């Protein structure tokens, strides 16, 4: 029996390869349009961030941090972290990474929050997408980096799309968790006062789910930053490139400095969005309740 199974392999890999080749052959123009558009947007944001003088950018970010927390702890962290990044000479890669993280997180939220709301209102949809989300989070990132590289070529675009696939389950799961955990009494009170479904969603459900949604934002950012080095393997600029170069040349000093910049950026962004969300919830992969 085992000999029969081994000699009659299911051509699953060949089927996927044929499907990717078919998409690449029949949708080449739309794929090139998407690739060029995303590249222009990301490069435009990167140029805008780099056009801003570093000191002015740091002061503006520190001002935003002070407005969010109303204390000097977070602004001091912002000042110390970004001044150290500038001192180490990684300002340009940091801005490139920040642009990639911004686009990937914004895309995840634009897609994930509506899907999360729909899944919270429709249990069948939630049960349907749950294994898909588990697959997106557990499949090694290099596996879906290959088809995105074939379809979109070298550069920042395959890195961006792979990052979105990897980070998208977080906002979907946490939005679903936040909306589905709204107390029924609160919804009944809204209906008793004549609130429409639209008003219930915007004024009660999303307001109650905001801390959970903001937790999804911070997890999106952390997952996006964890993809920085992997995205550099397919040509994406940013802090991942010096890490890859340090790995190839066994340069411990450069690798530590670039890795420290990634950590500092992650800490700052996490503190900024955690403070603005006023609380955070966590969820294990594969669980929504």
JSON list of C-alpha atoms in Angstrom, two decimals, residues 13-171:
[
{"chain": "A", "resi": 13, "resn": "UNK", "atom": "CA", "xyz": [2.93, 21.35, -6.61]},
{"chain": "A", "resi": 14, "resn": "UNK", "atom": "CA", "xyz": [2.71, 21.08, -10.40]},
{"chain": "A", "resi": 15, "resn": "UNK", "atom": "CA", "xyz": [-0.91, 22.22, -10.28]},
{"chain": "A", "resi": 16, "resn": "UNK", "atom": "CA", "xyz": [0.03, 25.33, -8.27]},
{"chain": "A", "resi": 17, "resn": "UNK", "atom": "CA", "xyz": [2.95, 25.99, -10.63]},
{"chain": "A", "resi": 18, "resn": "UNK", "atom": "CA", "xyz": [0.64, 25.73, -13.65]},
{"chain": "A", "resi": 19, "resn": "UNK", "atom": "CA", "xyz": [-1.90, 28.05, -12.02]},
{"chain": "A", "resi": 20, "resn": "UNK", "atom": "CA", "xyz": [0.78, 30.67, -11.33]},
{"chain": "A", "resi": 21, "resn": "UNK", "atom": "CA", "xyz": [2.10, 30.35, -14.87]},
{"chain": "A", "resi": 22, "resn": "UNK", "atom": "CA", "xyz": [-1.45, 30.77, -16.26]},
{"chain": "A", "resi": 23, "resn": "UNK", "atom": "CA", "xyz": [-2.04, 33.90, -14.15]},
{"chain": "A", "resi": 24, "resn": "UNK", "atom": "CA", "xyz": [1.33, 35.30, -15.20]},
{"chain": "A", "resi": 25, "resn": "UNK", "atom": "CA", "xyz": [0.53, 34.68, -18.88]},
{"chain": "A", "resi": 26, "resn": "UNK", "atom": "CA", "xyz": [-3.07, 35.94, -18.96]},
{"chain": "A", "resi": 27, "resn": "UNK", "atom": "CA", "xyz": [-2.94, 38.75, -16.40]},
{"chain": "A", "resi": 28, "resn": "UNK", "atom": "CA", "xyz": [0.47, 40.23, -17.20]},
{"chain": "A", "resi": 29, "resn": "UNK", "atom": "CA", "xyz": [-0.79, 43.74, -17.98]},
{"chain": "A", "resi": 30, "resn": "UNK", "atom": "CA", "xyz": [-2.94, 44.15, -14.82]},
{"chain": "A", "resi": 31, "resn": "UNK", "atom": "CA", "xyz": [-0.13, 42.74, -12.68]},
{"chain": "A", "resi": 32, "resn": "UNK", "atom": "CA", "xyz": [2.38, 45.17, -14.18]},
{"chain": "A", "resi": 33, "resn": "UNK", "atom": "CA", "xyz": [-0.06, 48.05, -13.60]},
{"chain": "A", "resi": 34, "resn": "UNK", "atom": "CA", "xyz": [-0.54, 47.06, -9.96]},
{"chain": "A", "resi": 35, "resn": "UNK", "atom": "CA", "xyz": [3.21, 46.65, -9.50]},
{"chain": "A", "resi": 36, "resn": "UNK", "atom": "CA", "xyz": [4.03, 50.05, -11.02]},
{"chain": "A", "resi": 37, "resn": "UNK", "atom": "CA", "xyz": [1.27, 51.80, -9.04]},
{"chain": "A", "resi": 38, "resn": "UNK", "atom": "CA", "xyz": [2.35, 50.32, -5.70]},
{"chain": "A", "resi": 39, "resn": "UNK", "atom": "CA", "xyz": [5.99, 51.07, -6.45]},
{"chain": "A", "resi": 40, "resn": "UNK", "atom": "CA", "xyz": [5.21, 54.70, -7.27]},
{"chain": "A", "resi": 41, "resn": "UNK", "atom": "CA", "xyz": [3.14, 55.13, -4.09]},
{"chain": "A", "resi": 42, "resn": "UNK", "atom": "CA", "xyz": [5.77, 53.58, -1.81]},
{"chain": "A", "resi": 43, "resn": "UNK", "atom": "CA", "xyz": [8.66, 55.44, -3.43]},
{"chain": "A", "resi": 44, "resn": "UNK", "atom": "CA", "xyz": [6.64, 58.68, -3.25]},
{"chain": "A", "resi": 45, "resn": "UNK", "atom": "CA", "xyz": [6.05, 58.27, 0.48]},
{"chain": "A", "resi": 46, "resn": "UNK", "atom": "CA", "xyz": [9.70, 57.33, 0.99]},
{"chain": "A", "resi": 47, "resn": "UNK", "atom": "CA", "xyz": [10.86, 60.45, -0.87]},
{"chain": "A", "resi": 48, "resn": "UNK", "atom": "CA", "xyz": [8.46, 62.56, 1.20]},
{"chain": "A", "resi": 49, "resn": "UNK", "atom": "CA", "xyz": [9.80, 61.16, 4.46]},
{"chain": "A", "resi": 50, "resn": "UNK", "atom": "CA", "xyz": [13.38, 61.65, 3.34]},
{"chain": "A", "resi": 51, "resn": "UNK", "atom": "CA", "xyz": [12.67, 65.21, 2.16]},
{"chain": "A", "resi": 52, "resn": "UNK", "atom": "CA", "xyz": [11.69, 66.15, 5.70]},
{"chain": "A", "resi": 53, "resn": "UNK", "atom": "CA", "xyz": [14.79, 67.20, 7.71]},
{"chain": "A", "resi": 54, "resn": "UNK", "atom": "CA", "xyz": [15.58, 64.49, 10.28]},
{"chain": "A", "resi": 55, "resn": "UNK", "atom": "CA", "xyz": [15.50, 66.86, 13.25]},
{"chain": "A", "resi": 56, "resn": "UNK", "atom": "CA", "xyz": [12.13, 68.29, 12.18]},
{"chain": "A", "resi": 57, "resn": "UNK", "atom": "CA", "xyz": [10.72, 64.78, 11.69]},
{"chain": "A", "resi": 58, "resn": "UNK", "atom": "CA", "xyz": [11.91, 63.71, 15.15]},
{"chain": "A", "resi": 59, "resn": "UNK", "atom": "CA", "xyz": [10.43, 66.81, 16.80]},
{"chain": "A", "resi": 60, "resn": "UNK", "atom": "CA", "xyz": [7.10, 66.35, 15.00]},
{"chain": "A", "resi": 61, "resn": "UNK", "atom": "CA", "xyz": [6.91, 62.70, 16.06]},
{"chain": "A", "resi": 62, "resn": "UNK", "atom": "CA", "xyz": [7.83, 63.62, 19.63]},
{"chain": "A", "resi": 63, "resn": "UNK", "atom": "CA", "xyz": [5.08, 66.27, 19.58]},
{"chain": "A", "resi": 64, "resn": "UNK", "atom": "CA", "xyz": [2.55, 63.66, 18.43]},
{"chain": "A", "resi": 65, "resn": "UNK", "atom": "CA", "xyz": [3.73, 61.34, 21.19]},
{"chain": "A", "resi": 66, "resn": "UNK", "atom": "CA", "xyz": [3.26, 64.09, 23.78]},
{"chain": "A", "resi": 67, "resn": "UNK", "atom": "CA", "xyz": [-0.22, 64.89, 22.47]},
{"chain": "A", "resi": 68, "resn": "UNK", "atom": "CA", "xyz": [-1.18, 61.21, 22.77]},
{"chain": "A", "resi": 69, "resn": "UNK", "atom": "CA", "xyz": [0.20, 60.48, 26.25]},
{"chain": "A", "resi": 70, "resn": "UNK", "atom": "CA", "xyz": [0.47, 63.94, 27.86]},
{"chain": "A", "resi": 71, "resn": "UNK", "atom": "CA", "xyz": [3.74, 63.02, 29.54]},
{"chain": "A", "resi": 72, "resn": "UNK", "atom": "CA", "xyz": [7.42, 63.23, 28.64]},
{"chain": "A", "resi": 73, "resn": "UNK", "atom": "CA", "xyz": [8.14, 59.49, 28.80]},
{"chain": "A", "resi": 74, "resn": "UNK", "atom": "CA", "xyz": [7.02, 58.62, 25.29]},
{"chain": "A", "resi": 75, "resn": "UNK", "atom": "CA", "xyz": [8.47, 61.78, 23.66]},
{"chain": "A", "resi": 76, "resn": "UNK", "atom": "CA", "xyz": [11.77, 61.07, 25.40]},
{"chain": "A", "resi": 77, "resn": "UNK", "atom": "CA", "xyz": [11.72, 57.54, 24.00]},
{"chain": "A", "resi": 78, "resn": "UNK", "atom": "CA", "xyz": [11.00, 58.89, 20.51]},
{"chain": "A", "resi": 79, "resn": "UNK", "atom": "CA", "xyz": [13.80, 61.44, 20.73]},
{"chain": "A", "resi": 80, "resn": "UNK", "atom": "CA", "xyz": [16.34, 58.95, 22.08]},
{"chain": "A", "resi": 81, "resn": "UNK", "atom": "CA", "xyz": [15.46, 56.18, 19.61]},
{"chain": "A", "resi": 82, "resn": "UNK", "atom": "CA", "xyz": [15.45, 58.28, 16.44]},
{"chain": "A", "resi": 83, "resn": "UNK", "atom": "CA", "xyz": [18.51, 60.32, 17.41]},
{"chain": "A", "resi": 84, "resn": "UNK", "atom": "CA", "xyz": [20.39, 57.03, 17.93]},
{"chain": "A", "resi": 85, "resn": "UNK", "atom": "CA", "xyz": [19.17, 55.75, 14.55]},
{"chain": "A", "resi": 86, "resn": "UNK", "atom": "CA", "xyz": [20.37, 58.98, 12.91]},
{"chain": "A", "resi": 87, "resn": "UNK", "atom": "CA", "xyz": [23.71, 58.77, 14.74]},
{"chain": "A", "resi": 88, "resn": "UNK", "atom": "CA", "xyz": [24.28, 55.19, 13.55]},
{"chain": "A", "resi": 89, "resn": "UNK", "atom": "CA", "xyz": [23.74, 56.27, 9.94]},
{"chain": "A", "resi": 90, "resn": "UNK", "atom": "CA", "xyz": [20.56, 54.31, 9.22]},
{"chain": "A", "resi": 91, "resn": "UNK", "atom": "CA", "xyz": [18.15, 57.20, 8.70]},
{"chain": "A", "resi": 92, "resn": "UNK", "atom": "CA", "xyz": [17.44, 56.51, 5.01]},
{"chain": "A", "resi": 93, "resn": "UNK", "atom": "CA", "xyz": [16.83, 52.73, 5.47]},
{"chain": "A", "resi": 94, "resn": "UNK", "atom": "CA", "xyz": [14.62, 53.54, 8.46]},
{"chain": "A", "resi": 95, "resn": "UNK", "atom": "CA", "xyz": [12.44, 55.87, 6.37]},
{"chain": "A", "resi": 96, "resn": "UNK", "atom": "CA", "xyz": [12.22, 53.21, 3.65]},
{"chain": "A", "resi": 97, "resn": "UNK", "atom": "CA", "xyz": [11.16, 50.65, 6.25]},
{"chain": "A", "resi": 98, "resn": "UNK", "atom": "CA", "xyz": [8.66, 53.09, 7.76]},
{"chain": "A", "resi": 99, "resn": "UNK", "atom": "CA", "xyz": [7.05, 53.61, 4.33]},
{"chain": "A", "resi": 100, "resn": "UNK", "atom": "CA", "xyz": [6.78, 49.84, 3.78]},
{"chain": "A", "resi": 101, "resn": "UNK", "atom": "CA", "xyz": [5.28, 49.31, 7.24]},
{"chain": "A", "resi": 102, "resn": "UNK", "atom": "CA", "xyz": [2.81, 52.17, 6.73]},
{"chain": "A", "resi": 103, "resn": "UNK", "atom": "CA", "xyz": [1.55, 50.80, 3.41]},
{"chain": "A", "resi": 104, "resn": "UNK", "atom": "CA", "xyz": [1.35, 47.19, 4.56]},
{"chain": "A", "resi": 105, "resn": "UNK", "atom": "CA", "xyz": [-0.44, 48.11, 7.81]},
{"chain": "A", "resi": 106, "resn": "UNK", "atom": "CA", "xyz": [-2.86, 50.49, 6.04]},
{"chain": "A", "resi": 107, "resn": "UNK", "atom": "CA", "xyz": [-3.67, 47.82, 3.45]},
{"chain": "A", "resi": 108, "resn": "UNK", "atom": "CA", "xyz": [-4.23, 45.20, 6.15]},
{"chain": "A", "resi": 109, "resn": "UNK", "atom": "CA", "xyz": [-6.60, 47.52, 8.01]},
{"chain": "A", "resi": 110, "resn": "UNK", "atom": "CA", "xyz": [-8.55, 48.51, 4.91]},
{"chain": "A", "resi": 111, "resn": "UNK", "atom": "CA", "xyz": [-9.09, 44.83, 4.09]},
{"chain": "A", "resi": 112, "resn": "UNK", "atom": "CA", "xyz": [-9.09, 43.28, 7.55]},
{"chain": "A", "resi": 113, "resn": "UNK", "atom": "CA", "xyz": [-11.45, 45.53, 9.52]},
{"chain": "A", "resi": 114, "resn": "UNK", "atom": "CA", "xyz": [-14.45, 45.16, 7.13]},
{"chain": "A", "resi": 115, "resn": "UNK", "atom": "CA", "xyz": [-13.88, 41.39, 6.93]},
{"chain": "A", "resi": 116, "resn": "UNK", "atom": "CA", "xyz": [-13.63, 41.22, 10.73]},
{"chain": "A", "resi": 117, "resn": "UNK", "atom": "CA", "xyz": [-16.91, 43.14, 11.13]},
{"chain": "A", "resi": 118, "resn": "UNK", "atom": "CA", "xyz": [-18.66, 40.87, 8.61]},
{"chain": "A", "resi": 119, "resn": "UNK", "atom": "CA", "xyz": [-17.28, 37.74, 10.35]},
{"chain": "A", "resi": 120, "resn": "UNK", "atom": "CA", "xyz": [-18.50, 38.98, 13.74]},
{"chain": "A", "resi": 121, "resn": "UNK", "atom": "CA", "xyz": [-22.03, 39.41, 12.35]},
{"chain": "A", "resi": 122, "resn": "UNK", "atom": "CA", "xyz": [-22.02, 36.16, 10.34]},
{"chain": "A", "resi": 123, "resn": "UNK", "atom": "CA", "xyz": [-20.78, 33.08, 12.26]},
{"chain": "A", "resi": 124, "resn": "UNK", "atom": "CA", "xyz": [-20.77, 30.97, 9.08]},
{"chain": "A", "resi": 125, "resn": "UNK", "atom": "CA", "xyz": [-18.36, 33.39, 7.44]},
{"chain": "A", "resi": 126, "resn": "UNK", "atom": "CA", "xyz": [-16.15, 33.33, 10.54]},
{"chain": "A", "resi": 127, "resn": "UNK", "atom": "CA", "xyz": [-16.03, 29.52, 10.45]},
{"chain": "A", "resi": 128, "resn": "UNK", "atom": "CA", "xyz": [-15.25, 29.64, 6.73]},
{"chain": "A", "resi": 129, "resn": "UNK", "atom": "CA", "xyz": [-12.33, 32.07, 6.94]},
{"chain": "A", "resi": 130, "resn": "UNK", "atom": "CA", "xyz": [-10.83, 30.66, 10.16]},
{"chain": "A", "resi": 131, "resn": "UNK", "atom": "CA", "xyz": [-8.83, 27.85, 8.44]},
{"chain": "A", "resi": 132, "resn": "UNK", "atom": "CA", "xyz": [-7.76, 30.30, 5.73]},
{"chain": "A", "resi": 133, "resn": "UNK", "atom": "CA", "xyz": [-6.39, 32.68, 8.37]},
{"chain": "A", "resi": 134, "resn": "UNK", "atom": "CA", "xyz": [-4.66, 29.78, 10.12]},
{"chain": "A", "resi": 135, "resn": "UNK", "atom": "CA", "xyz": [-3.05, 28.83, 6.80]},
{"chain": "A", "resi": 136, "resn": "UNK", "atom": "CA", "xyz": [-1.90, 32.41, 6.14]},
{"chain": "A", "resi": 137, "resn": "UNK", "atom": "CA", "xyz": [-0.23, 32.57, 9.56]},
{"chain": "A", "resi": 138, "resn": "UNK", "atom": "CA", "xyz": [1.36, 29.11, 9.61]},
{"chain": "A", "resi": 139, "resn": "UNK", "atom": "CA", "xyz": [2.63, 28.63, 6.06]},
{"chain": "A", "resi": 140, "resn": "UNK", "atom": "CA", "xyz": [6.32, 29.67, 5.95]},
{"chain": "A", "resi": 141, "resn": "UNK", "atom": "CA", "xyz": [6.68, 33.13, 4.46]},
{"chain": "A", "resi": 142, "resn": "UNK", "atom": "CA", "xyz": [9.19, 31.93, 1.87]},
{"chain": "A", "resi": 143, "resn": "UNK", "atom": "CA", "xyz": [6.48, 29.70, 0.36]},
{"chain": "A", "resi": 144, "resn": "UNK", "atom": "CA", "xyz": [4.22, 32.56, -0.72]},
{"chain": "A", "resi": 145, "resn": "UNK", "atom": "CA", "xyz": [7.21, 34.79, -1.39]},
{"chain": "A", "resi": 146, "resn": "UNK", "atom": "CA", "xyz": [7.95, 32.60, -4.42]},
{"chain": "A", "resi": 147, "resn": "UNK", "atom": "CA", "xyz": [4.66, 33.20, -6.33]},
{"chain": "A", "resi": 148, "resn": "UNK", "atom": "CA", "xyz": [4.66, 36.92, -5.53]},
{"chain": "A", "resi": 149, "resn": "UNK", "atom": "CA", "xyz": [8.22, 37.13, -6.85]},
{"chain": "A", "resi": 150, "resn": "UNK", "atom": "CA", "xyz": [7.20, 35.33, -10.06]},
{"chain": "A", "resi": 151, "resn": "UNK", "atom": "CA", "xyz": [4.11, 37.49, -10.59]},
{"chain": "A", "resi": 152, "resn": "UNK", "atom": "CA", "xyz": [5.54, 40.91, -9.63]},
{"chain": "A", "resi": 153, "resn": "UNK", "atom": "CA", "xyz": [9.31, 40.58, -10.12]},
{"chain": "A", "resi": 154, "resn": "UNK", "atom": "CA", "xyz": [12.10, 41.85, -7.90]},
{"chain": "A", "resi": 155, "resn": "UNK", "atom": "CA", "xyz": [11.55, 44.96, -5.82]},
{"chain": "A", "resi": 156, "resn": "UNK", "atom": "CA", "xyz": [9.46, 46.30, -3.00]},
{"chain": "A", "resi": 157, "resn": "UNK", "atom": "CA", "xyz": [6.08, 45.12, -4.38]},
{"chain": "A", "resi": 158, "resn": "UNK", "atom": "CA", "xyz": [6.48, 41.34, -3.75]},
{"chain": "A", "resi": 159, "resn": "UNK", "atom": "CA", "xyz": [7.82, 42.19, -0.30]},
{"chain": "A", "resi": 160, "resn": "UNK", "atom": "CA", "xyz": [4.79, 44.39, 0.37]},
{"chain": "A", "resi": 161, "resn": "UNK", "atom": "CA", "xyz": [2.28, 41.78, -0.82]},
{"chain": "A", "resi": 162, "resn": "UNK", "atom": "CA", "xyz": [3.96, 38.99, 1.16]},
{"chain": "A", "resi": 163, "resn": "UNK", "atom": "CA", "xyz": [3.93, 41.22, 4.25]},
{"chain": "A", "resi": 164, "resn": "UNK", "atom": "CA", "xyz": [0.21, 41.93, 3.79]},
{"chain": "A", "resi": 165, "resn": "UNK", "atom": "CA", "xyz": [-0.57, 38.19, 3.48]},
{"chain": "A", "resi": 166, "resn": "UNK", "atom": "CA", "xyz": [1.41, 37.48, 6.64]},
{"chain": "A", "resi": 167, "resn": "UNK", "atom": "CA", "xyz": [-0.03, 40.34, 8.73]},
{"chain": "A", "resi": 168, "resn": "UNK", "atom": "CA", "xyz": [-3.65, 40.37, 7.50]},
{"chain": "A", "resi": 169, "resn": "UNK", "atom": "CA", "xyz": [-5.04, 37.72, 9.90]},
{"chain": "A", "resi": 170, "resn": "UNK", "atom": "CA", "xyz": [-4.26, 39.89, 12.96]},
{"chain": "A", "resi": 171, "resn": "UNK", "atom": "CA", "xyz": [-6.72, 42.75, 12.25]}
]
